[in-house]
Coordinates of C-alpha atoms in Angstrom, one line a residue:
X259 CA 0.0 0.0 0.0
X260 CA 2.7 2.7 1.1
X261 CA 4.8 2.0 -2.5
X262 CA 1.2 2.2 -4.3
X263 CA 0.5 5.6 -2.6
X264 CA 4.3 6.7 -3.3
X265 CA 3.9 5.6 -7.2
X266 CA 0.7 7.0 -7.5
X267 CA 2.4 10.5 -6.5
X268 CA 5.9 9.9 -7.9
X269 CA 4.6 9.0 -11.7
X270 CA 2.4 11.3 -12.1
X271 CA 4.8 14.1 -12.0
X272 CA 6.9 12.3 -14.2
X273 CA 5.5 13.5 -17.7
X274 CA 6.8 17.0 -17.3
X275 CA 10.6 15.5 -16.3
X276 CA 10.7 13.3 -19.6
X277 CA 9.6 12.7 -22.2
X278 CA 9.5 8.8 -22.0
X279 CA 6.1 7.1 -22.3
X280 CA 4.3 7.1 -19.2
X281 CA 3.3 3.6 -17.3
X282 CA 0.6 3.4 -15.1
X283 CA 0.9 3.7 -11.5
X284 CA -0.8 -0.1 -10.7
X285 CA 1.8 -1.6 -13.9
X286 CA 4.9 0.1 -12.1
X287 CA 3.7 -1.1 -8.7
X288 CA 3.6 -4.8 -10.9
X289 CA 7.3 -3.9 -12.4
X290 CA 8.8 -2.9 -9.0
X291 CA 7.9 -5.8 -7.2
X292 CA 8.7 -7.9 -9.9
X293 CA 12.4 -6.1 -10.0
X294 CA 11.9 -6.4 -6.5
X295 CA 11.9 -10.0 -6.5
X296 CA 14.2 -10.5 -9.4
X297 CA 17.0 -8.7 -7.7
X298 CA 16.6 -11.3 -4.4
X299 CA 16.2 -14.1 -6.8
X300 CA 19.7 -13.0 -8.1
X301 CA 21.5 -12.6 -4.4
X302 CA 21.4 -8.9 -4.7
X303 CA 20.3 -8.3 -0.6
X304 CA 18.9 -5.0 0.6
X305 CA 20.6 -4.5 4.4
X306 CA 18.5 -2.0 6.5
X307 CA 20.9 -0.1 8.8
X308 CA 20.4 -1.3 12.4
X309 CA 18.6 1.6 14.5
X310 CA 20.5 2.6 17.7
X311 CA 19.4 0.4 20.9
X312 CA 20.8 3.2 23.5
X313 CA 17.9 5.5 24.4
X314 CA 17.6 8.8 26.0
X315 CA 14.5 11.4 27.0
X316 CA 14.2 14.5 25.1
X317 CA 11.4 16.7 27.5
X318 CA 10.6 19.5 25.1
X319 CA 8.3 22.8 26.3
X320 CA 6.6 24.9 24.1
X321 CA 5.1 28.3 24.6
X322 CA 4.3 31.6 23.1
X323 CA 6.4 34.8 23.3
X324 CA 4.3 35.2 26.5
X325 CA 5.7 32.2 28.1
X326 CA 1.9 30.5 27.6
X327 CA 2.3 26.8 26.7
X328 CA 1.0 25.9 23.6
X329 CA 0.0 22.7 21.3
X330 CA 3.1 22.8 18.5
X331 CA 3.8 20.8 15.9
X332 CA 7.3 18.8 16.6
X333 CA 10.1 17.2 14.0
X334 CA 13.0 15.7 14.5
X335 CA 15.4 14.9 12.0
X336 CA 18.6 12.1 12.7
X337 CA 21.6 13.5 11.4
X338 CA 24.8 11.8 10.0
X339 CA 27.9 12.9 11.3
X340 CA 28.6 14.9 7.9
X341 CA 25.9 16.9 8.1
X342 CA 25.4 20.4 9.1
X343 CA 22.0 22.4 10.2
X344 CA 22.6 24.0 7.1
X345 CA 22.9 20.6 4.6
X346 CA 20.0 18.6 6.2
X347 CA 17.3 19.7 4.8
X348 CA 18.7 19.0 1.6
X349 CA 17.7 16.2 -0.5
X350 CA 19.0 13.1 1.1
X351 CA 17.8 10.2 0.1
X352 CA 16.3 9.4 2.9
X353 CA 12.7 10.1 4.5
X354 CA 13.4 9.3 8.7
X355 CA 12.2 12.0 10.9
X356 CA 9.8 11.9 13.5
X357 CA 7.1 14.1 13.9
X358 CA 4.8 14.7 17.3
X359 CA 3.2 17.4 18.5
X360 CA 2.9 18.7 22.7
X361 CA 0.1 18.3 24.3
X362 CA -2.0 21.2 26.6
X363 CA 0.4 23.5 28.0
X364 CA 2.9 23.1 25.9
X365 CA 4.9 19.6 27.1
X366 CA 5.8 16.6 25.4
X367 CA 8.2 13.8 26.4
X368 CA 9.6 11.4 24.2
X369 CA 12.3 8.6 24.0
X370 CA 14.3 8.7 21.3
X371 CA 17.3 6.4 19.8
X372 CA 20.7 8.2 20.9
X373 CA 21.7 10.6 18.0
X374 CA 21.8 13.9 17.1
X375 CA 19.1 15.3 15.9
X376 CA 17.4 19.0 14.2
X377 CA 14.7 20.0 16.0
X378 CA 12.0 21.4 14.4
X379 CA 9.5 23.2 15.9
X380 CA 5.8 24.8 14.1
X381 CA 2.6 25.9 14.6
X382 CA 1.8 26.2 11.0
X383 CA 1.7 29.1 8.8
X384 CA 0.5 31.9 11.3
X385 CA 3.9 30.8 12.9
X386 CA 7.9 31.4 12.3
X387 CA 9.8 28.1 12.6
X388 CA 12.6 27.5 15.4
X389 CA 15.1 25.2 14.4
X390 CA 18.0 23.8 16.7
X391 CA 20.4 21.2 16.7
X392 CA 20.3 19.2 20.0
X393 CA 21.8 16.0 21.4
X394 CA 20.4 12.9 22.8
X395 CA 22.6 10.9 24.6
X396 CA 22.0 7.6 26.2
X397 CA 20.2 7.2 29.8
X398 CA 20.2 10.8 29.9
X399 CA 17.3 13.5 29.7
X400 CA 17.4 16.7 27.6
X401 CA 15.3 19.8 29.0
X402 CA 14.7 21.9 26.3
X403 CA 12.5 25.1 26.2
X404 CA 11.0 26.6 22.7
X405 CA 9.7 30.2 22.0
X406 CA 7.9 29.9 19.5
X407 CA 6.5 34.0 18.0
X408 CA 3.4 34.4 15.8
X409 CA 4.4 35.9 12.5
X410 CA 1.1 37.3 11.9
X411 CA -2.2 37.0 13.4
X412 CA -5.6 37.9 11.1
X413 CA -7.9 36.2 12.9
X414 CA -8.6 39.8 14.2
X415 CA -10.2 40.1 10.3
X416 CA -11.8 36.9 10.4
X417 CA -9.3 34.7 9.1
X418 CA -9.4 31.0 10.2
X419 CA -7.5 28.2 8.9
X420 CA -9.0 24.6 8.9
X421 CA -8.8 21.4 7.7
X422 CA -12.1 19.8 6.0
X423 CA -10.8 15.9 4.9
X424 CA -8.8 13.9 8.1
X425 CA -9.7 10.1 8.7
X426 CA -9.1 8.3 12.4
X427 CA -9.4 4.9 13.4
X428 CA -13.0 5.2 12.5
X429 CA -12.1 4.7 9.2
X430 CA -10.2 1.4 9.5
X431 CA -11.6 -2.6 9.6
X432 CA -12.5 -2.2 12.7
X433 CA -15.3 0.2 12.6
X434 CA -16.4 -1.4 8.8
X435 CA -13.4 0.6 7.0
X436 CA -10.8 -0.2 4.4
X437 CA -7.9 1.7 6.0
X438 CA -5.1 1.1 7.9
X439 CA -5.8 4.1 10.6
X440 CA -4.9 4.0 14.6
X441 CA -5.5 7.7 15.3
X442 CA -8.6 8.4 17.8
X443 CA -10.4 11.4 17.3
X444 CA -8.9 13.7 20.3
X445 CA -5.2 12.7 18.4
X446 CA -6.4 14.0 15.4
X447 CA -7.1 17.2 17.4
X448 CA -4.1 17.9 18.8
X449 CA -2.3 17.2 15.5
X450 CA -4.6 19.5 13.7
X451 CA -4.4 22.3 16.2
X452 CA -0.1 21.6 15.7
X453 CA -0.5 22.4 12.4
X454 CA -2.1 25.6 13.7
X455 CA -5.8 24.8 12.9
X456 CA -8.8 27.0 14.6
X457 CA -11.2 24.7 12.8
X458 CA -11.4 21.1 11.4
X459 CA -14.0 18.2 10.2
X460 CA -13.3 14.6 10.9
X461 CA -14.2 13.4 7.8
X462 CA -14.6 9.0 8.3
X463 CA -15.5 6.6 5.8
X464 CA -18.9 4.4 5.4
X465 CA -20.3 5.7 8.9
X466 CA -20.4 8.9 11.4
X467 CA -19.2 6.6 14.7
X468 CA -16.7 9.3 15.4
X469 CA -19.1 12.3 15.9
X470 CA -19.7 12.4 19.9
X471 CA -16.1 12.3 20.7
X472 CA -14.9 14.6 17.8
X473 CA -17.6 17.1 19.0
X474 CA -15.8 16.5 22.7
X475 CA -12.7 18.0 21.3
X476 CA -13.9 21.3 20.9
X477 CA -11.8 24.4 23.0
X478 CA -11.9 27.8 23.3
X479 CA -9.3 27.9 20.1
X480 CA -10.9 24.7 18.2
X481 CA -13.4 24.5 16.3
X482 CA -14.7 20.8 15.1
X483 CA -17.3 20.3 12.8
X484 CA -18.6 16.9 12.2
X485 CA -18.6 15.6 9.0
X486 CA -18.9 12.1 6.9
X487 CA -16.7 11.0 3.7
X488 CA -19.4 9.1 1.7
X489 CA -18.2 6.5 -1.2
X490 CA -20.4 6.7 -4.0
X491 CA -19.7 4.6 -7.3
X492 CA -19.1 7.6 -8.8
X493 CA -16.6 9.4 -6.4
X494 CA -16.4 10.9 -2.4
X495 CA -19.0 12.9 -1.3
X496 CA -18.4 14.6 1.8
X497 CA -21.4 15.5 4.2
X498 CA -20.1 18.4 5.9
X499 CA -21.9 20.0 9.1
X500 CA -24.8 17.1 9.0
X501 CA -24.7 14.8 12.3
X502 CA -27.3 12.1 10.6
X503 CA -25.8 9.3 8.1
X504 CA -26.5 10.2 4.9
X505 CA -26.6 7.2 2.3
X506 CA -26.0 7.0 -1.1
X507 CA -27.2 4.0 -2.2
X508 CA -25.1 2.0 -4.5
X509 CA -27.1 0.2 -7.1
X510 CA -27.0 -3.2 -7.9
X511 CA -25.8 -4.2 -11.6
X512 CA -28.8 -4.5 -13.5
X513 CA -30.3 -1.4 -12.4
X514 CA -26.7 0.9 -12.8
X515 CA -28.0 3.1 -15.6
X516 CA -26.3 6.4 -15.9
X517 CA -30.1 8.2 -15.3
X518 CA -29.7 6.7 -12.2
X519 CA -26.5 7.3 -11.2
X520 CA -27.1 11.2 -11.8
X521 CA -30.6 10.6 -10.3
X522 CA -28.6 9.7 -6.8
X523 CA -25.5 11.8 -7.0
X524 CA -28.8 14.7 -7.0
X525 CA -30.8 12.7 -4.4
X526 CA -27.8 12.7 -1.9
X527 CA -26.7 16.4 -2.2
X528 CA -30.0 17.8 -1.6
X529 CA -31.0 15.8 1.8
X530 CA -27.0 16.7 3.1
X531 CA -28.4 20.7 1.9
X532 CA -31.9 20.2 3.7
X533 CA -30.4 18.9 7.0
X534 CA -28.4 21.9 6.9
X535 CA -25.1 20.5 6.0
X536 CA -22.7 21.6 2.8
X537 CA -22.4 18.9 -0.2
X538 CA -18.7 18.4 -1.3
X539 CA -17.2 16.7 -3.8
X540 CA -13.5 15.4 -3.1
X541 CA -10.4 14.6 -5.4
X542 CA -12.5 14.5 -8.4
X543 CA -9.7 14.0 -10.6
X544 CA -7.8 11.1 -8.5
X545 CA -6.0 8.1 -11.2
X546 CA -8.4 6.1 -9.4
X547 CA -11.9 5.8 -10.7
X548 CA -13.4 4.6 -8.4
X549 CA -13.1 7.7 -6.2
X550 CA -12.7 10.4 -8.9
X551 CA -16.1 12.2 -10.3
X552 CA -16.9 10.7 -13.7
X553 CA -15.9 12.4 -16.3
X554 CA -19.3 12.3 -17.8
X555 CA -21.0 13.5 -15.0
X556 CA -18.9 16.6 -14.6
X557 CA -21.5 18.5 -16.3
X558 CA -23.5 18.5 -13.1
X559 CA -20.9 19.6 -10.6
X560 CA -23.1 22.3 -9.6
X561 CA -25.0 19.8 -7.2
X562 CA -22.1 20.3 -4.9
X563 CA -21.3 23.8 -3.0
X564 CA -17.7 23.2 -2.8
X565 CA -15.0 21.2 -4.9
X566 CA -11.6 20.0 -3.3
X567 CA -9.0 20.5 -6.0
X568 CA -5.8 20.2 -3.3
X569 CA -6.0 16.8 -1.7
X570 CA -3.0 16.5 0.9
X571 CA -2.4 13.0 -0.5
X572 CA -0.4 14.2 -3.7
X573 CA 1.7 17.3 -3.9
X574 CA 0.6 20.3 -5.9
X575 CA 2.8 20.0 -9.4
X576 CA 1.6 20.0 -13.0
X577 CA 1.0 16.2 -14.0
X578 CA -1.0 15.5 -10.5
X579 CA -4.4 15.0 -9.6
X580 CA -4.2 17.8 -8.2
X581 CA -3.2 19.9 -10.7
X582 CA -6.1 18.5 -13.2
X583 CA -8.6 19.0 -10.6
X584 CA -6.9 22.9 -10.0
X585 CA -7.0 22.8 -14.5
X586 CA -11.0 21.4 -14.1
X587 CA -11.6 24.0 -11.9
X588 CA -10.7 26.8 -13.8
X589 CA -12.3 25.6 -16.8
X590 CA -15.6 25.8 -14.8
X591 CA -14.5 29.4 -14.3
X592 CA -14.0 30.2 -18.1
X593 CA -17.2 28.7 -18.7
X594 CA -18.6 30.9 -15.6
X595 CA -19.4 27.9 -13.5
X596 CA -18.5 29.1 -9.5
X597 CA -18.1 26.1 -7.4
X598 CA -15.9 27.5 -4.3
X599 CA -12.3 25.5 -4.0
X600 CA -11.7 23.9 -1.2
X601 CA -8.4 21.8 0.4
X602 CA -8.1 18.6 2.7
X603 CA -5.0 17.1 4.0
X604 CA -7.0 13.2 3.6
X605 CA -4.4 12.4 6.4
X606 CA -4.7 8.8 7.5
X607 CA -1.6 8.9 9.4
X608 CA -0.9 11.8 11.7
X609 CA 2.7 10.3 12.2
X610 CA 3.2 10.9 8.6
X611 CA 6.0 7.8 8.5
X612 CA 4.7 6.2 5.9
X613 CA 7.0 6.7 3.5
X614 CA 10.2 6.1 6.2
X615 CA 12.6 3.6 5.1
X616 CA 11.0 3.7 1.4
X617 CA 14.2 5.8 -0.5
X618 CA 16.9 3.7 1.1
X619 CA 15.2 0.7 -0.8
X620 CA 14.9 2.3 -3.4
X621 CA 18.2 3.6 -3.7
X622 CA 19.3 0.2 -3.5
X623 CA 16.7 -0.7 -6.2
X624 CA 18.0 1.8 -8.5
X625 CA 21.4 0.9 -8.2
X626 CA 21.0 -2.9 -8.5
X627 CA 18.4 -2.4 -10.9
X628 CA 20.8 -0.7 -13.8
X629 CA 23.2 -3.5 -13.7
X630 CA 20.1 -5.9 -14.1
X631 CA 18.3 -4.5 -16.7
X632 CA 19.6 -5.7 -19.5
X633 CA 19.5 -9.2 -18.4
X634 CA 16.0 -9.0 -18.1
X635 CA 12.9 -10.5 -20.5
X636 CA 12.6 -7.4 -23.5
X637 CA 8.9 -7.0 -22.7
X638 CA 9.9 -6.5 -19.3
X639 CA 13.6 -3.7 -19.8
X640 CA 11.3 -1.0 -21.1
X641 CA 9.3 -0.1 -18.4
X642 CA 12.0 -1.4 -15.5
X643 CA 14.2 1.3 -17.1
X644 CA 10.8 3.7 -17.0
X645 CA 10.8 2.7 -13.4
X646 CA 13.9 3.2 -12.3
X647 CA 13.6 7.1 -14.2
X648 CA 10.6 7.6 -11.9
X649 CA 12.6 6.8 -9.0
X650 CA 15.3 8.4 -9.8
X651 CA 13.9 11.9 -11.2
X652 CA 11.4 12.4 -8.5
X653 CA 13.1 11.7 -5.1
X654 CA 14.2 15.1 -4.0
X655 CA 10.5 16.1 -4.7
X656 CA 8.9 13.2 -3.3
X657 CA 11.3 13.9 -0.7
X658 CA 10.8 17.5 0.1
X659 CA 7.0 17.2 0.2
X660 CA 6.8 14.3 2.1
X661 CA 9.1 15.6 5.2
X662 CA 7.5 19.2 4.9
X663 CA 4.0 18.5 3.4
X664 CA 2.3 15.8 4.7
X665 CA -0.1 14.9 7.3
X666 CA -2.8 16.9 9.6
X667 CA -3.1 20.6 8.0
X668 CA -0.6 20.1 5.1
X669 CA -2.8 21.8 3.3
X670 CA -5.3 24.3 5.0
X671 CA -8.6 26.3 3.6
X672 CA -8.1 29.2 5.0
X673 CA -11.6 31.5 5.7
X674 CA -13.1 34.6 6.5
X675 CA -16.0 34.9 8.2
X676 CA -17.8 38.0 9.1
X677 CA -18.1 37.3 13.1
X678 CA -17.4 34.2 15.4
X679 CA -16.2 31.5 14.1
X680 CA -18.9 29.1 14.5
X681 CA -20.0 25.6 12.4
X682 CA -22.7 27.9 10.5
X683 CA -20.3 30.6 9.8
X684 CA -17.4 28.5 8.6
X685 CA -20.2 26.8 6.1
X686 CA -21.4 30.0 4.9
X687 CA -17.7 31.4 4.0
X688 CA -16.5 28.0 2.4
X689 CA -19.8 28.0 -0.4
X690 CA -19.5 31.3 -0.7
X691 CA -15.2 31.2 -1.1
X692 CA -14.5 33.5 0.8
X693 CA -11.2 31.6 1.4
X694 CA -7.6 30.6 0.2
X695 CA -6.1 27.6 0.0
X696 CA -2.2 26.9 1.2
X697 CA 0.2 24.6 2.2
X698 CA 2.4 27.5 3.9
X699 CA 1.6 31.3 2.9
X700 CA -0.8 33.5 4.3
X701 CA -2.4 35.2 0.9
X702 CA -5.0 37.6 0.8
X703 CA -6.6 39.2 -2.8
X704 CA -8.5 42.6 -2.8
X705 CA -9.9 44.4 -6.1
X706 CA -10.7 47.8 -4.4
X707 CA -11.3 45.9 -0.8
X708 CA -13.5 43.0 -2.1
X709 CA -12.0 39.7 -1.5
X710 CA -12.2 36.2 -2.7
X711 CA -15.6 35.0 -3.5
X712 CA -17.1 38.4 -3.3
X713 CA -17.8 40.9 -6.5
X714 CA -17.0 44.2 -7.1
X715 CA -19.3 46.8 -9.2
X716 CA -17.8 49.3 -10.6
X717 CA -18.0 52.2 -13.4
X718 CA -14.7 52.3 -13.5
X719 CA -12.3 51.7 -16.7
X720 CA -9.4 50.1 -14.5
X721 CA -8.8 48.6 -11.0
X722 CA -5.9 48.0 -8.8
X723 CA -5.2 44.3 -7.5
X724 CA -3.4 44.2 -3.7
X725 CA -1.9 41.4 -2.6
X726 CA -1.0 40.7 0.9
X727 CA 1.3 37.4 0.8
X728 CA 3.6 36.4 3.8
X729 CA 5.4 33.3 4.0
X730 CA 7.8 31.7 6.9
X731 CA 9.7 30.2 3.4
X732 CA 11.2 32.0 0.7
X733 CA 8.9 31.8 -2.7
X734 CA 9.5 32.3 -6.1
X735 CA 6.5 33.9 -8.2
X736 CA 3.2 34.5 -8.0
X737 CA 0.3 34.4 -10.7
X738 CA -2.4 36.0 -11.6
X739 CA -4.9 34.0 -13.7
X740 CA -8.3 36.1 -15.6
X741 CA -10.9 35.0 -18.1
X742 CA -9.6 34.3 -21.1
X743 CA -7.4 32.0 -20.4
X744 CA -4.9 34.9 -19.1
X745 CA -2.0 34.4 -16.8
X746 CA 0.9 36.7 -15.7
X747 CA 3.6 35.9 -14.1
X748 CA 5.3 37.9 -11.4
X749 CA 8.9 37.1 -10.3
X750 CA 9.1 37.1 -6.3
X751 CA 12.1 38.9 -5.1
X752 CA 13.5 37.5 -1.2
X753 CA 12.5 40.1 0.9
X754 CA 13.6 38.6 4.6
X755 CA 12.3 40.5 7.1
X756 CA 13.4 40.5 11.1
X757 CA 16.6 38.7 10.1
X758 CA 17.6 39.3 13.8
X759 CA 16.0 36.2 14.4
X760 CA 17.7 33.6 12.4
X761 CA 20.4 34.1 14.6
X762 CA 18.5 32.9 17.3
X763 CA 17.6 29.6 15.5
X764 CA 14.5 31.1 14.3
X765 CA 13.5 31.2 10.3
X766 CA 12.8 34.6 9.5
X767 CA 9.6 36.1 7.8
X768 CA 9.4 37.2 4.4
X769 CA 6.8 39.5 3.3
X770 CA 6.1 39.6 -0.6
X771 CA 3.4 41.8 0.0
X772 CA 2.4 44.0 -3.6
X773 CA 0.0 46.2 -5.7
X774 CA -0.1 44.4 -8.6
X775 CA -0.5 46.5 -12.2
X776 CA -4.1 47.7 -12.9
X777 CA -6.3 45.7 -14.6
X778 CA -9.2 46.5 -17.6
X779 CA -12.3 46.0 -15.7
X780 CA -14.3 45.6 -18.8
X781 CA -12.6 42.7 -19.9
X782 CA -11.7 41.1 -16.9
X783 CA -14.6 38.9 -15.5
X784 CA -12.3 37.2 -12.3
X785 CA -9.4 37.2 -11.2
X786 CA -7.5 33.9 -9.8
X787 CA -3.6 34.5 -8.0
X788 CA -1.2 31.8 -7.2
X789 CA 1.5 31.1 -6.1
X790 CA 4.9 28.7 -6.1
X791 CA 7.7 27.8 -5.5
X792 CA 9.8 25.8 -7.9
X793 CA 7.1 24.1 -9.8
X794 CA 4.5 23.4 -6.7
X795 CA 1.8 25.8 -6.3
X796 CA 2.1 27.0 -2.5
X797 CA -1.2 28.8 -2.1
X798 CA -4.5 29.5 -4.1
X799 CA -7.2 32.1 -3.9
X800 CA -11.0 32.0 -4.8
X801 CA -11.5 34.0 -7.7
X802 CA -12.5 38.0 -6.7
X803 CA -15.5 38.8 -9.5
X804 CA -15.8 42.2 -11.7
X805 CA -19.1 43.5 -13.1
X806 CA -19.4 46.8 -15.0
X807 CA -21.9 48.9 -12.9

């Protein structure tokens, strides 16, 4: 399952690195572990390197610049002996760090293998990072005490950042799942509040078993809202805000005729509407078809309030799911279609080690691999050597996303809302879009004040486009998408600010903040920005709308 899910993300990225035919994720899972067995047939043996048996304590405390403990998100990374604070988070070849998070009041304590380690310490993007290197030696404890300062705070504007897709162990075989989950809902929580979540739905498969205790989890600074991921034979709906079971119910063979299909798909979004809830459709583009929106039924998507176009279970790079559901999207746009975008982490694994272990092998893959190859059946060298490209071409981004983009709140939907944040009001501002969508910035659009998912009337001939964009991680360009099939692209330029903190151990903040050049209101019907870093998009907004008064 964990090579599937890595496959599934690696290949599909591929396309834009080469220009070699491109294999299916299920017949390169079929090549590797035939390559896979090959190589042991042959004596070629993979040796895992033994972990260290000496343990000491690491008891970490995190607070705020006020000395307030505070939930945080925690990472350690083992380091070799040749590397430096400033070389480790490099690519590696290796995916091995631990992640936790400290509980209420800011404490966590945690055995660990004897090593040295970088801490990393988060709270999301409202937060700088604090990075140090620290020690763990055997039988011995390590105090260590974390400031950890808020780089911005908008939530006095209304600003709240959530996650809407998150699976716990009510999702797994024993609650009548399919997935390999161990997380109870109060861990899911604290992981999402780490990530520096005010808000978050506990999305579970096939039933809403999770919904008292997820409702228990609720604080003065977390928000849940109980929610249901309902498999359809035509894709995931998600029943957002609705505390009944909503069914869709799966025809049997014979009477699986596309009028009824649509008939259904209707029948469920209306009663999740009339018990007050919010119809979603999720990853409507996944390889999978199961769990992707039929292409032919596309043409309805307007039965749903909200779309998820950034699913935390890919990264967000031309060639992905993602990036065809983002494409999808925008045609809907040009064809003036609104469904508001939404984002969901899907994490099944707040942990996030599921990939740990995985580039060692196939390092070892790769290597042993190219001196096989040409040994090998003919129907069989084509796609090994295909294979092997994958591998090889898309580790440092597989990588990089999975040690810094994966799990609880990797991705956030970030809204405004015009009072409290309450279930109702966090509804409202996701059909509407008043929201953006990021795996790190803090972005905010305004056409002469109006925002995301809101219009602006005007009379006049020209309008100015202000960007507010902050990041805790330098960026590279942002884009700004109209009608027409329009893009401009605008180079980002570092612009570090408080740099007296680095020296401290703590990342800086850089503020890319801009008035963007004027723009023809007559011709321009909405306005989309992005933006990226290297080729992954890093934050989306709703579109901002433009009618001539």
């Amino acid at each position: 399952m964990v090579m599937k899910k890595y496959l599934q993300a690696a290949s599909s990225i591929m396309p834009n690195e080469s220009g070699l035919p491109r294999y299916s994720p299920p017949a390169l899972l079929e090549a590797l572990q035939f390559l896979e067995e090959e190589l042991t047939n042959r004596g070629f043996v993979f040796q895992t390197k033994p972990a260290s048996q000496a343990e000491g304590t690491l008891k970490l405390t995190v607070s705020d610049t006020n000395g307030i403990g505070m939930i945080a998100q925690v990472k350690l990374f083992p380091m070799l002996a040749s590397e430096t604070m400033e070389t480790i988070s490099q690519a590696n070849n290796r995916i091995d760090f631990i992640r936790e998070y400290t509980l209420p009041g800011g404490t966590v304590t945690l055995p660990l293998p004897s090593a040295r380690y970088l801490l990393e310490v988060s709270k999301g993007p409202s937060y700088k990072i604090v990075k140090q290197e620290i020690f763990i030696n055997a039988n011995e404890e390590l105090n260590c005490q974390i400031s950890l300062p808020q780089m911005a705070d908008w939530s006095g504007e209304g600003w709240y950042a959530g996650d809407l897709h998150h699976h716990s162990v009510y999702s797994s075989p024993l609650h009548g799942g399919t997935d390999d989950v161990i997380e109870s809902p109060q861990q899911v929580a604290f992981s999402m509040e780490a990530a520096g979540l005010a808000y978050g739905a506990l999305s579970d498969h096939h039933n809403i078993k999770n919904h008292q205790q997820w409702l228990a989890t609720a604080t003065s600074s977390f928000l849940p809202i109980v929610s249901k991921e309902i498999s359809t034979t035509n894709g995931h709906v998600l029943s957002l805000g609705v505390h009944s079971d909503v069914i869709y119910k799966i025809p049997k063979q014979e009477e699986r005729t596309e009028p009824y299909l649509r008939q259904e798909h209707i029948r469920t979004s209306d009663e999740i509407r009339a018990l007050g809830g919010l119809p979603q459709i999720n990853h409507p583009c996944d390889r999978n078809p199961a769990i992707s929106l039929d292409p032919k039924f596309r043409d309805m998507v307007e039965i749903f309030d909200t779309i998820e176009i950034w699913n935390g279970s890919n990264p967000m790079i031309p060639g992905t799911p993602n990036y065809d559901a983002f494409n999808f999207w925008m045609s809907l746009l040009e064809e003036g279609r609104y469904v508001a975008a939404t984002s969901g982490s899907d994490t099944h694994n707040i942990w996030v080690d599921d990939f740990h272990g995985l580039l060692e092998k196939f390092s070892w893959i790769i290597a042993s691999g190219n001196q096989l190859v040409d040994s090998l059946p003919a129907e069989r060298q084509d796609i090994i050597r295909y294979l092997i490209e994958v591998l090889q071409e898309t580790t440092p981004i597989m990588e990089e996303w999975a040690e810094n983009r994966l799990g609880s709140g990797c991705v956030q939907t970030v809204i405004q809302v015009e009072q409290a944040l309450t279930v109702e009001s966090t509804l409202n501002a996701l059909r509407k879009g008043h929201s953006f969508l990021t795996s790190g910035p803090l972005l905010k659009v305004s056409l002469e004040g109006k925002g995301p998912g809101e219009t602006l009337i005007t009379d006049k001939t020209s309008v100015s486009v202000d960007i507010t964009l902050l990041s805790n991680v330098p960026l590279d360009r942002l884009c700004l998408f109209t009608n027409g099939e329009q893009r401009t692209y605008f180079t980002l330029t570092n612009r570090l600010v408080d740099t007296e903190s680095e020296a401290q151990g703590v990342e800086g903040v850089y503020d890319y903040s801009l008035q963007l050049p004027d723009i023809a209101a007559g011709q321009v019907k909405w306005i989309v920005v992005t933006v990226e870093k290297g080729r992954e998009f890093r934050a989306i907004s709703n579109p901002v709308f433009i009618e001539a008064r």
